[in-house]
Amino acid sequence: MWTCPFLASDLGIQLTMNGFLLITPAAHGDPTWERCATPPAVGIDTQRTLLATGDVLFAWGHDGGDIHLAEKGKDSFLVLSGYVAEIKGRTAVATQRQASELLLKCLDEDCSQPAMRTLLEGIYGSFGIFYRSVSKGVSLCMTDRMASRPLWTFWTGSAWGISTHAAAIANSLPHLAVEPGALASFLLYGGPVDPSNSLFSGLRAIPPGSIVNLKSKGRSEAARWYQFRHQPDAKVSMAGWVELVTERLVQAGVRVAKTCKNPAIFLSGGTDSRLVASALQAGGANPLLVTLGDGWNLEARVARRAAKALGLRHKLILRDAHCYLRSLPRAVYESGGTLLWVHAHFSEAVSECRGESAPDAFLLGDFGEAFSKLLCSPLKGVRTPLGPAQFVDAFDTLRMPDYRPQNREATLALLNRDFRAEAEAALRRDLIRRYDEIRTASADPLIVGDQFFRWDSAATITTFLMFLDLRSAAAERNIMFDRDVHELLEVLPSSVRDGANLGARLIKRMNRRAAWVPYANSLLPLCWPSTAHRLTKACKPTLGKLRRFLAGDSYRTTGSWHKKSVLYTADPEWRRCCEEILCDQRLFSQELFNASAVASCWRAFLAGDSWRAADVEKLLHLGTMARARAAACE
């Protein structure tokens, strides 16, 4: 039952917010749904609204968020999380309020499976939709092709809870069992391998490309309106691909430009952010470019040169040594079980940008790397998709290096011995089930791997926290989630997407000057052949020493993510935070964790075992989440 107090009274719904939690009417008039936790880490008052249908909606955030409500008396309502740039065959979308009203009208007219499939197939944008009609007796959750706007659900025994945040539901319920496979996956890989799993049993996300009808007594009916199928076109030349992809990217840029008048792009200076900036500029926008850095280092200089080449305004924001410490509670809350709060620096930057140019939407370059590299390293000699058992056995060698466990045995030893056996078995089952769903999508193992690790699991990869952090403070847009752009993944051969420097070719096609600005990782012009970049990267350690000898170490604050773990012991505030959490055994249930292993992990890190930093960070995340839940349920 819903037991935690909320902090705000009925103020009426704010139509542009950053998160929501909806409680459906409880069975037999049970009033327990009237109490719900205010998101403690968000730091913004929650607004509670009793809808005409009897449902209760809690929303929190800023005026510029991506949560929108449309109501039709006592019969129906719709909550749109995200944005709709266009609906094929419908009136042009001018605002997201108009989009939510149009979607409500469409579903009120016909919410049959064929009608909903046609409607969803025609939407350009990034969305999660909840629709409820009393007269039709339906409560529908709908996600886009990759569930880029996650919707989490939980059945309390008397009512459904639906939210943009797993933590909003978890913090509202005092007793939730931990999902064994999800916890093992989090400790090893920084997030769940199954995008539908949260860290808690029964608290699940709507799968990508799905329509789910939430019924009484905790039952649900699910249908897929989209399933990825890869049918590569080997007849198109590289020049032909460049023309086609450029055309799609520019059209996506046009759609974004129509939905926001003053966008901003976070520009790292790399391929992905330059690609987004070029596409948006070619689509008629004049975005502000914002670079986050730890000093006036090489990356910042490259970003400044790229902005100058693009002819766009540029702003540099410097992080300090406590940036990630301040963002830790928010990052844990926003992700609900995905690591790497080093990506949680965008929400602070949004506040600083608001004072000057007041952008109405922000874009990230992430996922633009789909035109630069595949998110999977292949096994030598493997030319067809692996079988499920083979895939699981090779799993730790298939992921990108940043996400591989450094010492699997030591990490899993953090768990209670009995629970560990259960967790490992559950993780293996999750991997086999997930892979079995995806492996027939393509005959190319690289494409299957990319779907598993990225597109069909968008919300589970650690870099997705960038989107969650940004969405906690602002409206967010992404050209890679545009339907026309995503459709290219169904026809592009893996050889074009990986190792062909397609991203740089696209930038060169849209803005030649931007393509000639050096790439920070290789110090060569971005548009040079991939072989040249790979050769330079192989020499990067020597080049790095030479750069530091000539120019000095420009990471002056040690707030850089490369050196963040140094702060855990060297900085008094960081160390105090770590010890308050890691030394509090109440935050690590003995039913789940090995208390002595948790304590020895921290001691080993203090003694100089730097590889334990990843374990320390995950324990910090779990302890912070446990502390927030305990505080919310007092």
PDB file of N, CA and C in Angstrom, residues 192-224:
ATOM      1  N   PRO A 192      20.826  -2.822 -15.094  1.00  0.00           N
ATOM      2  CA  PRO A 192      20.181  -4.103 -15.398  1.00  0.00           C
ATOM      3  C   PRO A 192      20.401  -4.513 -16.848  1.00  0.00           C
ATOM      4  N   VAL A 193      20.587  -5.808 -17.102  1.00  0.00           N
ATOM      5  CA  VAL A 193      20.717  -6.279 -18.483  1.00  0.00           C
ATOM      6  C   VAL A 193      19.346  -6.386 -19.144  1.00  0.00           C
ATOM      7  N   ASP A 194      18.307  -6.406 -18.346  1.00  0.00           N
ATOM      8  CA  ASP A 194      16.944  -6.445 -18.856  1.00  0.00           C
ATOM      9  C   ASP A 194      16.323  -5.067 -18.651  1.00  0.00           C
ATOM     10  N   PRO A 195      15.965  -4.363 -19.735  1.00  0.00           N
ATOM     11  CA  PRO A 195      15.442  -2.994 -19.593  1.00  0.00           C
ATOM     12  C   PRO A 195      14.129  -2.923 -18.845  1.00  0.00           C
ATOM     13  N   SER A 196      13.446  -4.056 -18.657  1.00  0.00           N
ATOM     14  CA  SER A 196      12.189  -4.052 -17.919  1.00  0.00           C
ATOM     15  C   SER A 196      12.399  -4.208 -16.423  1.00  0.00           C
ATOM     16  N   ASN A 197      13.603  -4.577 -16.001  1.00  0.00           N
ATOM     17  CA  ASN A 197      13.868  -4.822 -14.585  1.00  0.00           C
ATOM     18  C   ASN A 197      14.273  -3.551 -13.853  1.00  0.00           C
ATOM     19  N   SER A 198      13.794  -3.419 -12.642  1.00  0.00           N
ATOM     20  CA  SER A 198      14.343  -2.444 -11.704  1.00  0.00           C
ATOM     21  C   SER A 198      15.096  -3.245 -10.648  1.00  0.00           C
ATOM     22  N   LEU A 199      15.587  -2.580  -9.627  1.00  0.00           N
ATOM     23  CA  LEU A 199      16.258  -3.290  -8.539  1.00  0.00           C
ATOM     24  C   LEU A 199      15.254  -3.987  -7.616  1.00  0.00           C
ATOM     25  N   PHE A 200      13.944  -3.778  -7.860  1.00  0.00           N
ATOM     26  CA  PHE A 200      12.932  -4.311  -6.958  1.00  0.00           C
ATOM     27  C   PHE A 200      11.957  -5.221  -7.697  1.00  0.00           C
ATOM     28  N   SER A 201      11.620  -6.315  -7.061  1.00  0.00           N
ATOM     29  CA  SER A 201      10.704  -7.286  -7.661  1.00  0.00           C
ATOM     30  C   SER A 201       9.327  -6.656  -7.869  1.00  0.00           C
ATOM     31  N   GLY A 202       8.770  -6.888  -9.051  1.00  0.00           N
ATOM     32  CA  GLY A 202       7.434  -6.392  -9.358  1.00  0.00           C
ATOM     33  C   GLY A 202       7.394  -4.970  -9.865  1.00  0.00           C
ATOM     34  N   LEU A 203       8.490  -4.226  -9.709  1.00  0.00           N
ATOM     35  CA  LEU A 203       8.553  -2.845 -10.194  1.00  0.00           C
ATOM     36  C   LEU A 203       9.234  -2.889 -11.558  1.00  0.00           C
ATOM     37  N   ARG A 204       8.429  -2.820 -12.614  1.00  0.00           N
ATOM     38  CA  ARG A 204       8.946  -3.099 -13.947  1.00  0.00           C
ATOM     39  C   ARG A 204       8.623  -1.969 -14.933  1.00  0.00           C
ATOM     40  N   ALA A 205       9.430  -1.886 -15.966  1.00  0.00           N
ATOM     41  CA  ALA A 205       9.241  -0.886 -17.013  1.00  0.00           C
ATOM     42  C   ALA A 205       8.516  -1.505 -18.197  1.00  0.00           C
ATOM     43  N   ILE A 206       7.767  -0.667 -18.906  1.00  0.00           N
ATOM     44  CA  ILE A 206       7.105  -1.110 -20.131  1.00  0.00           C
ATOM     45  C   ILE A 206       8.178  -1.347 -21.191  1.00  0.00           C
ATOM     46  N   PRO A 207       8.189  -2.503 -21.870  1.00  0.00           N
ATOM     47  CA  PRO A 207       9.231  -2.802 -22.860  1.00  0.00           C
ATOM     48  C   PRO A 207       9.195  -1.839 -24.051  1.00  0.00           C
ATOM     49  N   PRO A 208      10.289  -1.765 -24.804  1.00  0.00           N
ATOM     50  CA  PRO A 208      10.327  -0.905 -25.993  1.00  0.00           C
ATOM     51  C   PRO A 208       9.264  -1.302 -27.005  1.00  0.00           C
ATOM     52  N   GLY A 209       8.725  -0.308 -27.698  1.00  0.00           N
ATOM     53  CA  GLY A 209       7.776  -0.566 -28.778  1.00  0.00           C
ATOM     54  C   GLY A 209       6.545  -1.333 -28.350  1.00  0.00           C
ATOM     55  N   SER A 210       6.031  -1.051 -27.150  1.00  0.00           N
ATOM     56  CA  SER A 210       4.954  -1.867 -26.593  1.00  0.00           C
ATOM     57  C   SER A 210       3.722  -1.057 -26.222  1.00  0.00           C
ATOM     58  N   ILE A 211       2.591  -1.765 -26.176  1.00  0.00           N
ATOM     59  CA  ILE A 211       1.330  -1.260 -25.642  1.00  0.00           C
ATOM     60  C   ILE A 211       0.917  -2.235 -24.549  1.00  0.00           C
ATOM     61  N   VAL A 212       0.755  -1.753 -23.335  1.00  0.00           N
ATOM     62  CA  VAL A 212       0.384  -2.621 -22.212  1.00  0.00           C
ATOM     63  C   VAL A 212      -0.880  -2.081 -21.568  1.00  0.00           C
ATOM     64  N   ASN A 213      -1.878  -2.944 -21.453  1.00  0.00           N
ATOM     65  CA  ASN A 213      -3.135  -2.590 -20.794  1.00  0.00           C
ATOM     66  C   ASN A 213      -3.083  -3.114 -19.357  1.00  0.00           C
ATOM     67  N   LEU A 214      -3.083  -2.200 -18.385  1.00  0.00           N
ATOM     68  CA  LEU A 214      -3.038  -2.563 -16.974  1.00  0.00           C
ATOM     69  C   LEU A 214      -4.455  -2.854 -16.494  1.00  0.00           C
ATOM     70  N   LYS A 215      -4.683  -4.090 -16.092  1.00  0.00           N
ATOM     71  CA  LYS A 215      -6.038  -4.516 -15.738  1.00  0.00           C
ATOM     72  C   LYS A 215      -6.168  -4.693 -14.231  1.00  0.00           C
ATOM     73  N   SER A 216      -7.337  -5.072 -13.788  1.00  0.00           N
ATOM     74  CA  SER A 216      -7.587  -5.243 -12.354  1.00  0.00           C
ATOM     75  C   SER A 216      -6.851  -6.470 -11.822  1.00  0.00           C
ATOM     76  N   LYS A 217      -6.689  -6.510 -10.513  1.00  0.00           N
ATOM     77  CA  LYS A 217      -6.055  -7.629  -9.813  1.00  0.00           C
ATOM     78  C   LYS A 217      -4.615  -7.858 -10.262  1.00  0.00           C
ATOM     79  N   GLY A 218      -3.953  -6.797 -10.756  1.00  0.00           N
ATOM     80  CA  GLY A 218      -2.547  -6.894 -11.113  1.00  0.00           C
ATOM     81  C   GLY A 218      -2.265  -7.557 -12.438  1.00  0.00           C
ATOM     82  N   ARG A 219      -3.311  -7.877 -13.195  1.00  0.00           N
ATOM     83  CA  ARG A 219      -3.095  -8.502 -14.498  1.00  0.00           C
ATOM     84  C   ARG A 219      -2.767  -7.431 -15.549  1.00  0.00           C
ATOM     85  N   SER A 220      -2.144  -7.841 -16.631  1.00  0.00           N
ATOM     86  CA  SER A 220      -1.850  -6.916 -17.735  1.00  0.00           C
ATOM     87  C   SER A 220      -1.811  -7.691 -19.048  1.00  0.00           C
ATOM     88  N   GLU A 221      -2.087  -6.968 -20.129  1.00  0.00           N
ATOM     89  CA  GLU A 221      -2.025  -7.546 -21.479  1.00  0.00           C
ATOM     90  C   GLU A 221      -1.060  -6.710 -22.299  1.00  0.00           C
ATOM     91  N   ALA A 222      -0.059  -7.350 -22.908  1.00  0.00           N
ATOM     92  CA  ALA A 222       0.979  -6.628 -23.642  1.00  0.00           C
ATOM     93  C   ALA A 222       0.969  -7.004 -25.119  1.00  0.00           C
ATOM     94  N   ALA A 223       1.276  -6.032 -25.943  1.00  0.00           N
ATOM     95  CA  ALA A 223       1.419  -6.260 -27.387  1.00  0.00           C
ATOM     96  C   ALA A 223       2.558  -5.392 -27.899  1.00  0.00           C
ATOM     97  N   ARG A 224       3.312  -5.899 -28.852  1.00  0.00           N
ATOM     98  CA  ARG A 224       4.391  -5.122 -29.454  1.00  0.00           C
ATOM     99  C   ARG A 224       3.893  -4.466 -30.733  1.00  0.00           C
TER     100      ARG A 224
END
